[in-house]
mmCIF file of C-alpha atoms in Angstrom:
data_model
loop_
_atom_site.group_PDB
_atom_site.id
_atom_site.type_symbol
_atom_site.label_atom_id
_atom_site.label_comp_id
_atom_site.label_asym_id
_atom_site.label_seq_id
_atom_site.Cartn_x
_atom_site.Cartn_y
_atom_site.Cartn_z
ATOM 1 C CA MET A 1 0.000 0.000 0.000
ATOM 2 C CA SER A 2 1.402 3.413 -0.958
ATOM 3 C CA VAL A 3 1.645 6.158 1.608
ATOM 4 C CA ARG A 4 2.661 9.777 1.425
ATOM 5 C CA HIS A 5 6.392 10.437 1.034
ATOM 6 C CA ALA A 6 6.696 7.475 -1.364
ATOM 7 C CA PHE A 7 6.872 4.750 1.298
ATOM 8 C CA VAL A 8 5.306 1.387 0.509
ATOM 9 C CA ILE A 9 4.568 -0.993 3.389
ATOM 10 C CA HIS A 10 4.535 -4.748 2.655
ATOM 11 C CA GLU A 11 3.128 -7.009 5.371
ATOM 12 C CA GLN A 12 4.204 -10.335 3.795
ATOM 13 C CA PRO A 13 7.098 -10.639 3.768
ATOM 14 C CA PRO A 14 7.466 -7.589 6.025
ATOM 15 C CA SER A 15 9.368 -4.686 4.457
ATOM 16 C CA ILE A 16 9.330 -0.952 3.818
ATOM 17 C CA VAL A 17 10.143 0.148 0.290
ATOM 18 C CA LEU A 18 11.165 3.671 -0.644
ATOM 19 C CA ASP A 19 9.982 4.685 -4.103
ATOM 20 C CA ASP A 20 11.764 7.842 -5.211
ATOM 21 C CA GLY A 21 10.428 7.719 -8.754
ATOM 22 C CA GLU A 22 13.567 6.123 -10.134
ATOM 23 C CA ARG A 23 14.382 2.787 -8.500
ATOM 24 C CA PRO A 24 12.386 1.386 -5.549
ATOM 25 C CA ARG A 25 14.677 0.453 -2.665
ATOM 26 C CA GLU A 26 13.914 -1.749 0.308
ATOM 27 C CA LEU A 27 15.008 -0.115 3.553
ATOM 28 C CA SER A 28 17.327 -2.290 5.614
ATOM 29 C CA PRO A 29 15.997 -3.416 9.028
ATOM 30 C CA LEU A 30 19.298 -2.161 10.483
ATOM 31 C CA TRP A 31 18.706 1.310 8.985
ATOM 32 C CA LEU A 32 15.167 1.371 10.390
ATOM 33 C CA ARG A 33 16.121 0.047 13.832
ATOM 34 C CA GLU A 34 18.873 2.635 14.217
ATOM 35 C CA ARG A 35 16.349 5.386 13.472
ATOM 36 C CA THR A 36 14.119 4.541 16.391
ATOM 37 C CA GLN A 37 11.813 7.337 17.520
ATOM 38 C CA ALA A 38 10.900 5.744 20.857
ATOM 39 C CA PRO A 39 11.212 8.122 23.864
ATOM 40 C CA ASP A 40 13.026 5.507 25.936
ATOM 41 C CA GLN A 41 15.618 5.098 23.180
ATOM 42 C CA LEU A 42 16.506 8.787 22.663
ATOM 43 C CA GLU A 43 17.530 11.691 24.898
ATOM 44 C CA PRO A 44 14.616 14.148 24.564
ATOM 45 C CA MET A 45 16.441 17.397 23.781
ATOM 46 C CA THR A 46 19.478 16.272 21.766
ATOM 47 C CA GLN A 47 17.870 13.151 20.247
ATOM 48 C CA GLN A 48 21.110 11.294 20.946
ATOM 49 C CA ARG A 49 20.709 7.538 21.276
ATOM 50 C CA LEU A 50 20.554 5.989 24.737
ATOM 51 C CA PHE A 51 21.837 2.698 23.326
ATOM 52 C CA ASP A 52 24.862 1.593 21.300
ATOM 53 C CA SER A 53 23.614 1.258 17.723
ATOM 54 C CA HIS A 54 26.943 -0.340 16.734
ATOM 55 C CA ALA A 55 26.084 -3.291 18.958
ATOM 56 C CA ILE A 56 22.858 -4.184 17.091
ATOM 57 C CA ASP A 57 22.988 -7.750 15.768
ATOM 58 C CA ALA A 58 24.101 -7.612 12.134
ATOM 59 C CA ALA A 59 21.613 -10.408 11.372
ATOM 60 C CA LEU A 60 18.649 -8.303 12.598
ATOM 61 C CA THR A 61 15.407 -8.885 10.665
ATOM 62 C CA LEU A 62 12.060 -7.156 10.384
ATOM 63 C CA GLU A 63 9.486 -9.519 11.885
ATOM 64 C CA SER A 64 6.335 -7.567 11.048
ATOM 65 C CA ALA A 65 5.251 -4.307 9.394
ATOM 66 C CA THR A 66 1.717 -2.955 9.782
ATOM 67 C CA LEU A 67 0.417 0.262 8.272
ATOM 68 C CA ILE A 68 -1.609 2.204 10.872
ATOM 69 C CA ASP A 69 -2.566 5.226 8.781
ATOM 70 C CA GLU A 70 -1.009 7.268 5.986
ATOM 71 C CA HIS A 71 1.671 8.615 8.319
ATOM 72 C CA HIS A 72 2.383 5.720 10.704
ATOM 73 C CA ALA A 73 3.509 2.093 10.611
ATOM 74 C CA THR A 74 4.198 -0.330 13.452
ATOM 75 C CA LEU A 75 7.420 -2.305 13.034
ATOM 76 C CA ALA A 76 8.653 -5.280 15.069
ATOM 77 C CA PHE A 77 12.263 -6.445 14.949
ATOM 78 C CA SER A 78 13.966 -9.738 15.732
ATOM 79 C CA ASP A 79 15.702 -8.198 18.782
ATOM 80 C CA GLY A 80 12.296 -7.774 20.435
ATOM 81 C CA HIS A 81 11.949 -4.044 19.788
ATOM 82 C CA ARG A 82 8.473 -2.972 18.639
ATOM 83 C CA GLU A 83 7.569 0.601 17.767
ATOM 84 C CA THR A 84 5.169 2.762 15.771
ATOM 85 C CA TYR A 85 7.203 4.920 13.398
ATOM 86 C CA ASP A 86 6.151 8.314 12.065
ATOM 87 C CA LEU A 87 6.925 7.955 8.356
ATOM 88 C CA ARG A 88 7.120 11.736 7.976
ATOM 89 C CA ARG A 89 10.157 11.798 10.251
ATOM 90 C CA LEU A 90 11.865 9.133 8.135
ATOM 91 C CA ALA A 91 11.117 11.154 5.003
ATOM 92 C CA ALA A 92 12.432 14.340 6.619
ATOM 93 C CA GLU A 93 15.747 12.606 7.294
ATOM 94 C CA LEU A 94 15.981 11.283 3.742
ATOM 95 C CA ASP A 95 15.297 14.791 2.454
ATOM 96 C CA GLY A 96 17.368 16.468 5.163
ATOM 97 C CA THR A 97 19.567 18.497 2.800
ATOM 98 C CA MET A 98 16.626 19.728 0.741
ATOM 99 C CA ARG A 99 15.781 22.467 3.252
ATOM 100 C CA PHE A 100 19.004 24.260 2.370
ATOM 101 C CA PRO A 101 19.069 26.358 -0.798
ATOM 102 C CA ALA A 102 20.917 24.574 -3.594
ATOM 103 C CA ALA A 103 24.048 26.196 -5.022
ATOM 104 C CA GLU A 104 23.322 28.171 -8.183
ATOM 105 C CA PRO A 105 26.365 28.802 -10.409
ATOM 106 C CA TRP A 106 26.561 32.403 -11.628
ATOM 107 C CA ASP A 107 28.547 34.673 -13.920
ATOM 108 C CA ALA A 108 28.980 38.424 -14.423
ATOM 109 C CA SER A 109 25.281 38.826 -15.295
ATOM 110 C CA LEU A 110 24.137 38.007 -11.735
ATOM 111 C CA ASP A 111 21.755 40.661 -10.401
ATOM 112 C CA GLN A 112 23.588 42.127 -7.416
ATOM 113 C CA ALA A 113 20.293 42.922 -5.714
ATOM 114 C CA HIS A 114 20.126 39.201 -4.878
ATOM 115 C CA VAL A 115 23.204 39.410 -2.655
ATOM 116 C CA ARG A 116 23.065 42.895 -1.102
ATOM 117 C CA PHE A 117 21.607 43.372 2.396
ATOM 118 C CA ASP A 118 21.341 46.134 4.980
ATOM 119 C CA TRP A 119 23.347 45.143 8.047
ATOM 120 C CA ARG A 120 21.019 46.859 10.511
ATOM 121 C CA ARG A 121 18.012 44.968 9.143
ATOM 122 C CA VAL A 122 20.003 41.708 9.206
ATOM 123 C CA LEU A 123 20.613 42.306 12.919
ATOM 124 C CA GLU A 124 17.066 43.285 13.793
ATOM 125 C CA GLU A 125 14.812 41.255 11.465
ATOM 126 C CA PRO A 126 15.072 37.434 11.494
ATOM 127 C CA ASN A 127 13.424 37.183 8.074
ATOM 128 C CA VAL A 128 16.092 39.437 6.538
ATOM 129 C CA PHE A 129 18.850 37.492 8.293
ATOM 130 C CA ARG A 130 17.404 34.245 6.948
ATOM 131 C CA ALA A 131 17.203 35.744 3.440
ATOM 132 C CA SER A 132 20.858 36.782 3.626
ATOM 133 C CA LEU A 133 21.853 33.279 4.733
ATOM 134 C CA ALA A 134 19.843 31.786 1.874
ATOM 135 C CA ALA A 135 21.598 34.114 -0.574
ATOM 136 C CA TYR A 136 24.991 33.072 0.756
ATOM 137 C CA LEU A 137 24.156 29.356 0.512
ATOM 138 C CA ARG A 138 22.788 29.842 -3.007
ATOM 139 C CA TYR A 139 25.450 32.130 -4.511
ATOM 140 C CA GLY A 140 28.438 31.666 -2.202
ATOM 141 C CA TYR A 141 28.723 35.329 -1.218
ATOM 142 C CA LEU A 142 26.838 38.382 -0.013
ATOM 143 C CA ILE A 143 27.477 42.098 0.453
ATOM 144 C CA LEU A 144 26.392 43.928 3.593
ATOM 145 C CA HIS A 145 26.077 47.714 3.617
ATOM 146 C CA GLY A 146 25.645 50.091 6.512
ATOM 147 C CA VAL A 147 28.221 48.265 8.644
ATOM 148 C CA PRO A 148 29.790 50.710 11.163
ATOM 149 C CA THR A 149 33.481 51.290 10.525
ATOM 150 C CA ASP A 150 34.665 51.246 14.121
ATOM 151 C CA PRO A 151 37.543 48.870 14.954
ATOM 152 C CA GLU A 152 36.758 45.173 15.336
ATOM 153 C CA ARG A 153 33.176 45.514 14.074
ATOM 154 C CA ILE A 154 34.085 42.698 11.692
ATOM 155 C CA LEU A 155 34.179 40.302 14.656
ATOM 156 C CA GLN A 156 30.554 41.124 15.498
ATOM 157 C CA VAL A 157 29.483 40.461 11.896
ATOM 158 C CA GLY A 158 31.532 37.274 11.798
ATOM 159 C CA GLY A 159 30.010 36.063 15.047
ATOM 160 C CA HIS A 160 26.529 36.685 13.681
ATOM 161 C CA TYR A 161 27.138 34.400 10.697
ATOM 162 C CA GLY A 162 29.330 31.759 12.294
ATOM 163 C CA TYR A 163 32.500 31.166 14.281
ATOM 164 C CA VAL A 164 35.611 33.287 13.839
ATOM 165 C CA LYS A 165 38.729 31.225 13.071
ATOM 166 C CA GLU A 166 42.034 32.494 14.437
ATOM 167 C CA THR A 167 45.174 31.991 12.304
ATOM 168 C CA ASN A 168 48.761 33.193 12.332
ATOM 169 C CA PHE A 169 47.342 36.500 11.028
ATOM 170 C CA GLY A 170 45.310 36.829 14.258
ATOM 171 C CA ARG A 171 41.542 36.830 14.889
ATOM 172 C CA TYR A 172 41.339 39.506 12.205
ATOM 173 C CA PHE A 173 43.857 41.202 9.960
ATOM 174 C CA GLU A 174 44.419 44.657 8.523
ATOM 175 C CA VAL A 175 44.614 45.114 4.742
ATOM 176 C CA TYR A 176 46.321 48.296 3.612
ATOM 177 C CA SER A 177 49.435 49.163 1.677
ATOM 178 C CA ARG A 178 52.631 48.574 3.648
ATOM 179 C CA PRO A 179 55.869 47.475 1.956
ATOM 180 C CA SER A 180 56.910 45.296 4.898
ATOM 181 C CA GLY A 181 53.717 43.206 4.855
ATOM 182 C CA ASN A 182 54.086 39.401 4.769
ATOM 183 C CA ASP A 183 51.583 38.963 1.921
ATOM 184 C CA LEU A 184 51.034 40.655 -1.447
ATOM 185 C CA ALA A 185 47.553 41.629 -0.234
ATOM 186 C CA TYR A 186 49.359 44.228 1.882
ATOM 187 C CA ARG A 187 50.708 46.013 -1.205
ATOM 188 C CA SER A 188 48.891 48.193 -3.745
ATOM 189 C CA VAL A 189 49.515 45.783 -6.629
ATOM 190 C CA ALA A 190 46.720 43.991 -8.484
ATOM 191 C CA LEU A 191 45.729 40.574 -7.134
ATOM 192 C CA GLY A 192 44.393 37.969 -9.533
ATOM 193 C CA PRO A 193 41.476 35.693 -8.581
ATOM 194 C CA HIS A 194 42.544 33.307 -5.830
ATOM 195 C CA THR A 195 41.432 31.473 -2.710
ATOM 196 C CA ASP A 196 43.059 32.228 0.622
ATOM 197 C CA ASN A 197 45.321 29.947 2.645
ATOM 198 C CA PRO A 198 45.300 26.781 0.477
ATOM 199 C CA TYR A 199 48.448 25.805 2.406
ATOM 200 C CA ARG A 200 46.511 25.516 5.669
ATOM 201 C CA ASN A 201 44.776 22.392 7.007
ATOM 202 C CA PRO A 202 41.907 22.937 7.259
ATOM 203 C CA VAL A 203 41.572 25.791 4.804
ATOM 204 C CA PRO A 204 39.503 28.695 6.204
ATOM 205 C CA GLY A 205 35.979 28.106 4.963
ATOM 206 C CA ILE A 206 34.631 31.668 4.757
ATOM 207 C CA GLN A 207 36.306 35.053 4.425
ATOM 208 C CA LEU A 208 35.008 38.484 5.409
ATOM 209 C CA LEU A 209 36.461 41.751 4.123
ATOM 210 C CA HIS A 210 35.148 44.970 5.677
ATOM 211 C CA CYS A 211 36.014 48.333 4.128
ATOM 212 C CA LEU A 212 36.796 51.016 6.696
ATOM 213 C CA VAL A 213 38.216 53.644 4.331
ATOM 214 C CA ASN A 214 38.473 53.849 0.554
ATOM 215 C CA GLU A 215 39.822 57.092 -0.903
ATOM 216 C CA THR A 216 41.220 55.568 -4.111
ATOM 217 C CA SER A 217 39.740 55.231 -7.589
ATOM 218 C CA GLY A 218 41.324 51.804 -8.102
ATOM 219 C CA GLY A 219 41.396 48.757 -5.906
ATOM 220 C CA LEU A 220 38.155 47.341 -7.281
ATOM 221 C CA SER A 221 37.103 44.068 -5.679
ATOM 222 C CA THR A 222 36.541 41.090 -7.981
ATOM 223 C CA LEU A 223 34.611 37.868 -7.352
ATOM 224 C CA VAL A 224 34.156 34.830 -9.591
ATOM 225 C CA ASP A 225 32.161 31.632 -9.063
ATOM 226 C CA SER A 226 34.350 28.560 -9.498
ATOM 227 C CA LEU A 227 31.285 26.340 -10.013
ATOM 228 C CA LYS A 228 30.378 28.210 -13.206
ATOM 229 C CA VAL A 229 33.946 28.207 -14.488
ATOM 230 C CA LEU A 230 34.441 24.510 -13.740
ATOM 231 C CA GLU A 231 31.446 23.674 -15.941
ATOM 232 C CA ARG A 232 33.285 25.307 -18.844
ATOM 233 C CA LEU A 233 36.647 23.707 -18.050
ATOM 234 C CA ARG A 234 35.110 20.230 -17.868
ATOM 235 C CA GLU A 235 33.584 20.750 -21.323
ATOM 236 C CA GLU A 236 36.791 22.059 -22.882
ATOM 237 C CA ILE A 237 39.493 19.867 -21.304
ATOM 238 C CA PRO A 238 37.836 16.870 -19.614
ATOM 239 C CA GLU A 239 41.087 14.912 -19.164
ATOM 240 C CA GLY A 240 42.827 17.929 -17.644
ATOM 241 C CA TYR A 241 39.819 18.605 -15.439
ATOM 242 C CA ALA A 242 40.106 15.038 -14.129
ATOM 243 C CA LEU A 243 43.791 15.577 -13.275
ATOM 244 C CA LEU A 244 43.087 18.783 -11.350
ATOM 245 C CA LYS A 245 40.363 16.930 -9.469
ATOM 246 C CA THR A 246 42.441 13.882 -8.490
ATOM 247 C CA ILE A 247 46.162 14.813 -8.359
ATOM 248 C CA PRO A 248 47.268 16.747 -5.230
ATOM 249 C CA VAL A 249 49.624 19.700 -5.551
ATOM 250 C CA ARG A 250 51.833 21.309 -2.928
ATOM 251 C CA PHE A 251 50.821 24.676 -1.471
ATOM 252 C CA ARG A 252 53.357 26.498 0.695
ATOM 253 C CA PHE A 253 53.454 29.739 2.697
ATOM 254 C CA ILE A 254 56.648 31.157 4.191
ATOM 255 C CA ASP A 255 57.384 34.374 6.054
ATOM 256 C CA ALA A 256 59.984 35.400 8.625
ATOM 257 C CA GLY A 257 58.508 33.228 11.363
ATOM 258 C CA THR A 258 56.077 30.779 9.743
ATOM 259 C CA GLU A 259 56.150 27.944 7.241
ATOM 260 C CA LEU A 260 52.952 26.073 6.322
ATOM 261 C CA VAL A 261 52.845 23.313 3.690
ATOM 262 C CA THR A 262 50.118 20.937 2.610
ATOM 263 C CA HIS A 263 49.110 18.880 -0.430
ATOM 264 C CA ARG A 264 45.580 18.920 -1.876
ATOM 265 C CA THR A 265 43.805 18.843 -5.221
ATOM 266 C CA MET A 266 43.074 22.091 -7.036
ATOM 267 C CA ILE A 267 39.446 21.066 -7.659
ATOM 268 C CA GLN A 268 37.560 19.904 -4.587
ATOM 269 C CA SER A 269 34.426 17.761 -4.763
ATOM 270 C CA ASP A 270 31.830 16.173 -2.495
ATOM 271 C CA ASP A 271 31.389 12.467 -1.785
ATOM 272 C CA ASP A 272 29.375 12.070 -4.992
ATOM 273 C CA GLY A 273 32.127 13.617 -7.093
ATOM 274 C CA HIS A 274 30.343 16.908 -7.738
ATOM 275 C CA PRO A 275 32.638 19.973 -7.634
ATOM 276 C CA THR A 276 32.235 22.240 -4.619
ATOM 277 C CA GLY A 277 35.089 24.676 -5.180
ATOM 278 C CA VAL A 278 38.807 25.033 -5.785
ATOM 279 C CA HIS A 279 42.112 25.623 -4.063
ATOM 280 C CA TYR A 280 43.719 28.166 -6.345
ATOM 281 C CA SER A 281 46.642 30.527 -5.792
ATOM 282 C CA PRO A 282 49.305 30.762 -8.521
ATOM 283 C CA ARG A 283 51.660 32.447 -6.048
ATOM 284 C CA LEU A 284 51.690 29.456 -3.739
ATOM 285 C CA ASP A 285 51.295 26.192 -5.676
ATOM 286 C CA ALA A 286 53.743 23.827 -7.374
ATOM 287 C CA LEU A 287 53.311 21.373 -10.255
ATOM 288 C CA PRO A 288 53.059 17.737 -9.106
ATOM 289 C CA LEU A 289 55.605 15.184 -10.312
ATOM 290 C CA LEU A 290 53.986 13.447 -13.311
ATOM 291 C CA CYS A 291 55.213 12.123 -16.625
ATOM 292 C CA ASP A 292 55.920 14.840 -19.187
ATOM 293 C CA ALA A 293 52.668 14.326 -21.121
ATOM 294 C CA GLN A 294 50.535 14.490 -17.976
ATOM 295 C CA THR A 295 52.512 17.461 -16.651
ATOM 296 C CA ARG A 296 51.774 19.385 -19.851
ATOM 297 C CA LEU A 297 48.083 18.412 -19.678
ATOM 298 C CA PHE A 298 47.901 19.372 -16.008
ATOM 299 C CA HIS A 299 49.540 22.709 -16.748
ATOM 300 C CA ARG A 300 47.284 23.392 -19.735
ATOM 301 C CA ALA A 301 44.208 22.719 -17.577
ATOM 302 C CA ARG A 302 45.322 25.019 -14.750
ATOM 303 C CA GLN A 303 46.353 27.636 -17.304
ATOM 304 C CA ARG A 304 42.890 27.572 -18.863
ATOM 305 C CA LEU A 305 41.339 27.664 -15.402
ATOM 306 C CA GLY A 306 43.238 30.876 -14.685
ATOM 307 C CA GLU A 307 42.159 32.392 -18.008
ATOM 308 C CA LEU A 308 38.511 31.652 -17.252
ATOM 309 C CA PHE A 309 38.768 33.041 -13.725
ATOM 310 C CA SER A 310 40.041 36.310 -15.199
ATOM 311 C CA ASP A 311 37.467 36.438 -18.017
ATOM 312 C CA PRO A 312 35.153 39.469 -17.523
ATOM 313 C CA ALA A 313 32.220 37.282 -18.561
ATOM 314 C CA TYR A 314 32.555 35.365 -15.284
ATOM 315 C CA GLN A 315 33.726 38.111 -12.972
ATOM 316 C CA VAL A 316 31.767 40.660 -10.943
ATOM 317 C CA ARG A 317 33.759 43.808 -10.245
ATOM 318 C CA PHE A 318 32.854 46.640 -7.884
ATOM 319 C CA ALA A 319 34.285 49.210 -5.513
ATOM 320 C CA LEU A 320 33.902 48.102 -1.905
ATOM 321 C CA GLU A 321 33.067 51.369 -0.195
ATOM 322 C CA ALA A 322 33.481 52.387 3.433
ATOM 323 C CA GLY A 323 30.818 50.651 5.526
ATOM 324 C CA GLU A 324 30.438 47.730 3.118
ATOM 325 C CA LEU A 325 31.462 44.169 3.927
ATOM 326 C CA MET A 326 31.650 41.158 1.657
ATOM 327 C CA LEU A 327 31.357 37.626 2.999
ATOM 328 C CA PHE A 328 32.196 34.730 0.679
ATOM 329 C CA ASP A 329 32.883 31.009 0.531
ATOM 330 C CA ASN A 330 36.671 30.861 0.373
ATOM 331 C CA SER A 331 36.721 27.730 -1.782
ATOM 332 C CA ARG A 332 33.756 28.316 -4.077
ATOM 333 C CA VAL A 333 34.171 32.058 -4.753
ATOM 334 C CA LEU A 334 37.570 33.407 -5.761
ATOM 335 C CA HIS A 335 38.387 36.990 -4.903
ATOM 336 C CA GLY A 336 40.869 39.491 -6.239
ATOM 337 C CA ARG A 337 41.574 43.189 -6.578
ATOM 338 C CA THR A 338 42.663 45.615 -9.225
ATOM 339 C CA GLY A 339 45.758 47.690 -8.517
ATOM 340 C CA TYR A 340 45.503 51.145 -7.012
ATOM 341 C CA ASP A 341 47.626 54.227 -6.409
ATOM 342 C CA ALA A 342 48.325 54.599 -2.685
ATOM 343 C CA ASN A 343 49.197 58.270 -3.302
ATOM 344 C CA GLU A 344 45.529 58.986 -4.128
ATOM 345 C CA GLY A 345 44.456 58.344 -0.563
ATOM 346 C CA HIS A 346 44.008 55.719 2.106
ATOM 347 C CA ARG A 347 42.450 52.291 1.479
ATOM 348 C CA HIS A 348 41.940 50.219 4.608
ATOM 349 C CA LEU A 349 40.082 46.919 4.941
ATOM 350 C CA GLN A 350 39.818 44.456 7.800
ATOM 351 C CA GLY A 351 39.473 40.744 7.194
ATOM 352 C CA CYS A 352 38.735 37.601 9.144
ATOM 353 C CA TYR A 353 37.871 33.953 8.560
ATOM 354 C CA LEU A 354 34.970 31.782 9.680
ATOM 355 C CA ASP A 355 34.512 28.034 9.833
ATOM 356 C CA THR A 356 32.459 26.648 6.951
ATOM 357 C CA ASP A 357 29.464 25.340 8.861
ATOM 358 C CA GLY A 358 28.371 28.591 10.519
ATOM 359 C CA PRO A 359 25.822 29.884 7.973
ATOM 360 C CA ARG A 360 24.215 26.453 7.538
ATOM 361 C CA GLU A 361 23.870 26.120 11.309
ATOM 362 C CA ARG A 362 22.357 29.598 11.599
ATOM 363 C CA PHE A 363 19.957 28.903 8.714
ATOM 364 C CA ALA A 364 18.837 25.570 10.203
ATOM 365 C CA SER A 365 18.323 27.185 13.622
ATOM 366 C CA LEU A 366 16.134 29.920 12.140
ATOM 367 C CA LEU A 367 14.042 27.333 10.299
ATOM 368 C CA LYS A 368 13.674 25.286 13.478
ATOM 369 C CA HIS A 369 12.585 28.370 15.409
ATOM 370 C CA ARG A 370 10.097 29.311 12.693
ATOM 371 C CA ASP A 371 8.688 25.766 12.605
ATOM 372 C CA SER A 372 8.239 25.727 16.390
ATOM 373 C CA ILE A 373 6.293 29.017 16.251
ATOM 374 C CA GLU A 374 4.084 27.660 13.461
ATOM 375 C CA GLU A 375 3.400 24.496 15.485
ATOM 376 C CA VAL A 376 2.284 26.567 18.477
ATOM 377 C CA ALA A 377 0.118 28.753 16.245
#
């Protein structure tokens, strides 16, 4: 008998089948038993198990399955456990990632109104905060305006969206022209599209850059979506794309007191093989040791990747003005800057890093709070 959420309950032999419209799959008794909803099996607030699921007999079987109504079925297992399951809760787990906005690759034609938000409204209105989080999860970046330019305000913004990550640059860092700086970002030269700290493990997940002063006509900020560019690279050079996705390269950072080295692939992907971003910084990487033919293919692929990152068709370019802050996924969205003349005036930004999971946690918490209010109503 079919029930909502595409579950089919069979009484003889007992089974639950998930029909997702492609290939019906029978749910394992072990999978079902582990997902018990019984109050005596779970801690009420955290929903952590009060039993060791790893100790369940691997030969566990489903002894009976009885549909109660369209949302509930009573299941009995060979270990003696018997329980009425809410099928909606099983479906919610199977569709758990669907509540988050899916990534949408973009190019230079992206309407910037989709990613611009007033900081004061973000602070004061949960719906606006949720919309800004959704924009970040969808596009990989957002721009906040109306952010006060007093010192360390960036830490307040960072704490609102996630958890500030301290590095050898400190909890936050100052970006302005100074010849003695330990990174080219601290000069007035142009910076090509890149991701920060690919030499670090783990790589900072999110970067914030807050403009305190901008008296120059240059120094335009640039952003480019690696997901859009990778679609093009995979079409043009599929074999090279595969090398960048599977062969680690060395990234290294050195200054007077620090040396950080790690090896990772230039294209990063999820467990299903779908690209999620890149590790890209031509100032810091080194070709891997391959045969000559593969080395040339690897180089041609990374060369084309750099050309596409710098192509105006993929790049948004804008002046980050005083009181504006951009927040972006440090692996998905590459950032850069045009050169500027420090003699024109002062240009001062502050930056910091966040752990990757902050915005998703904040978004999920807002949804949970909204759902609880709706349930009460």
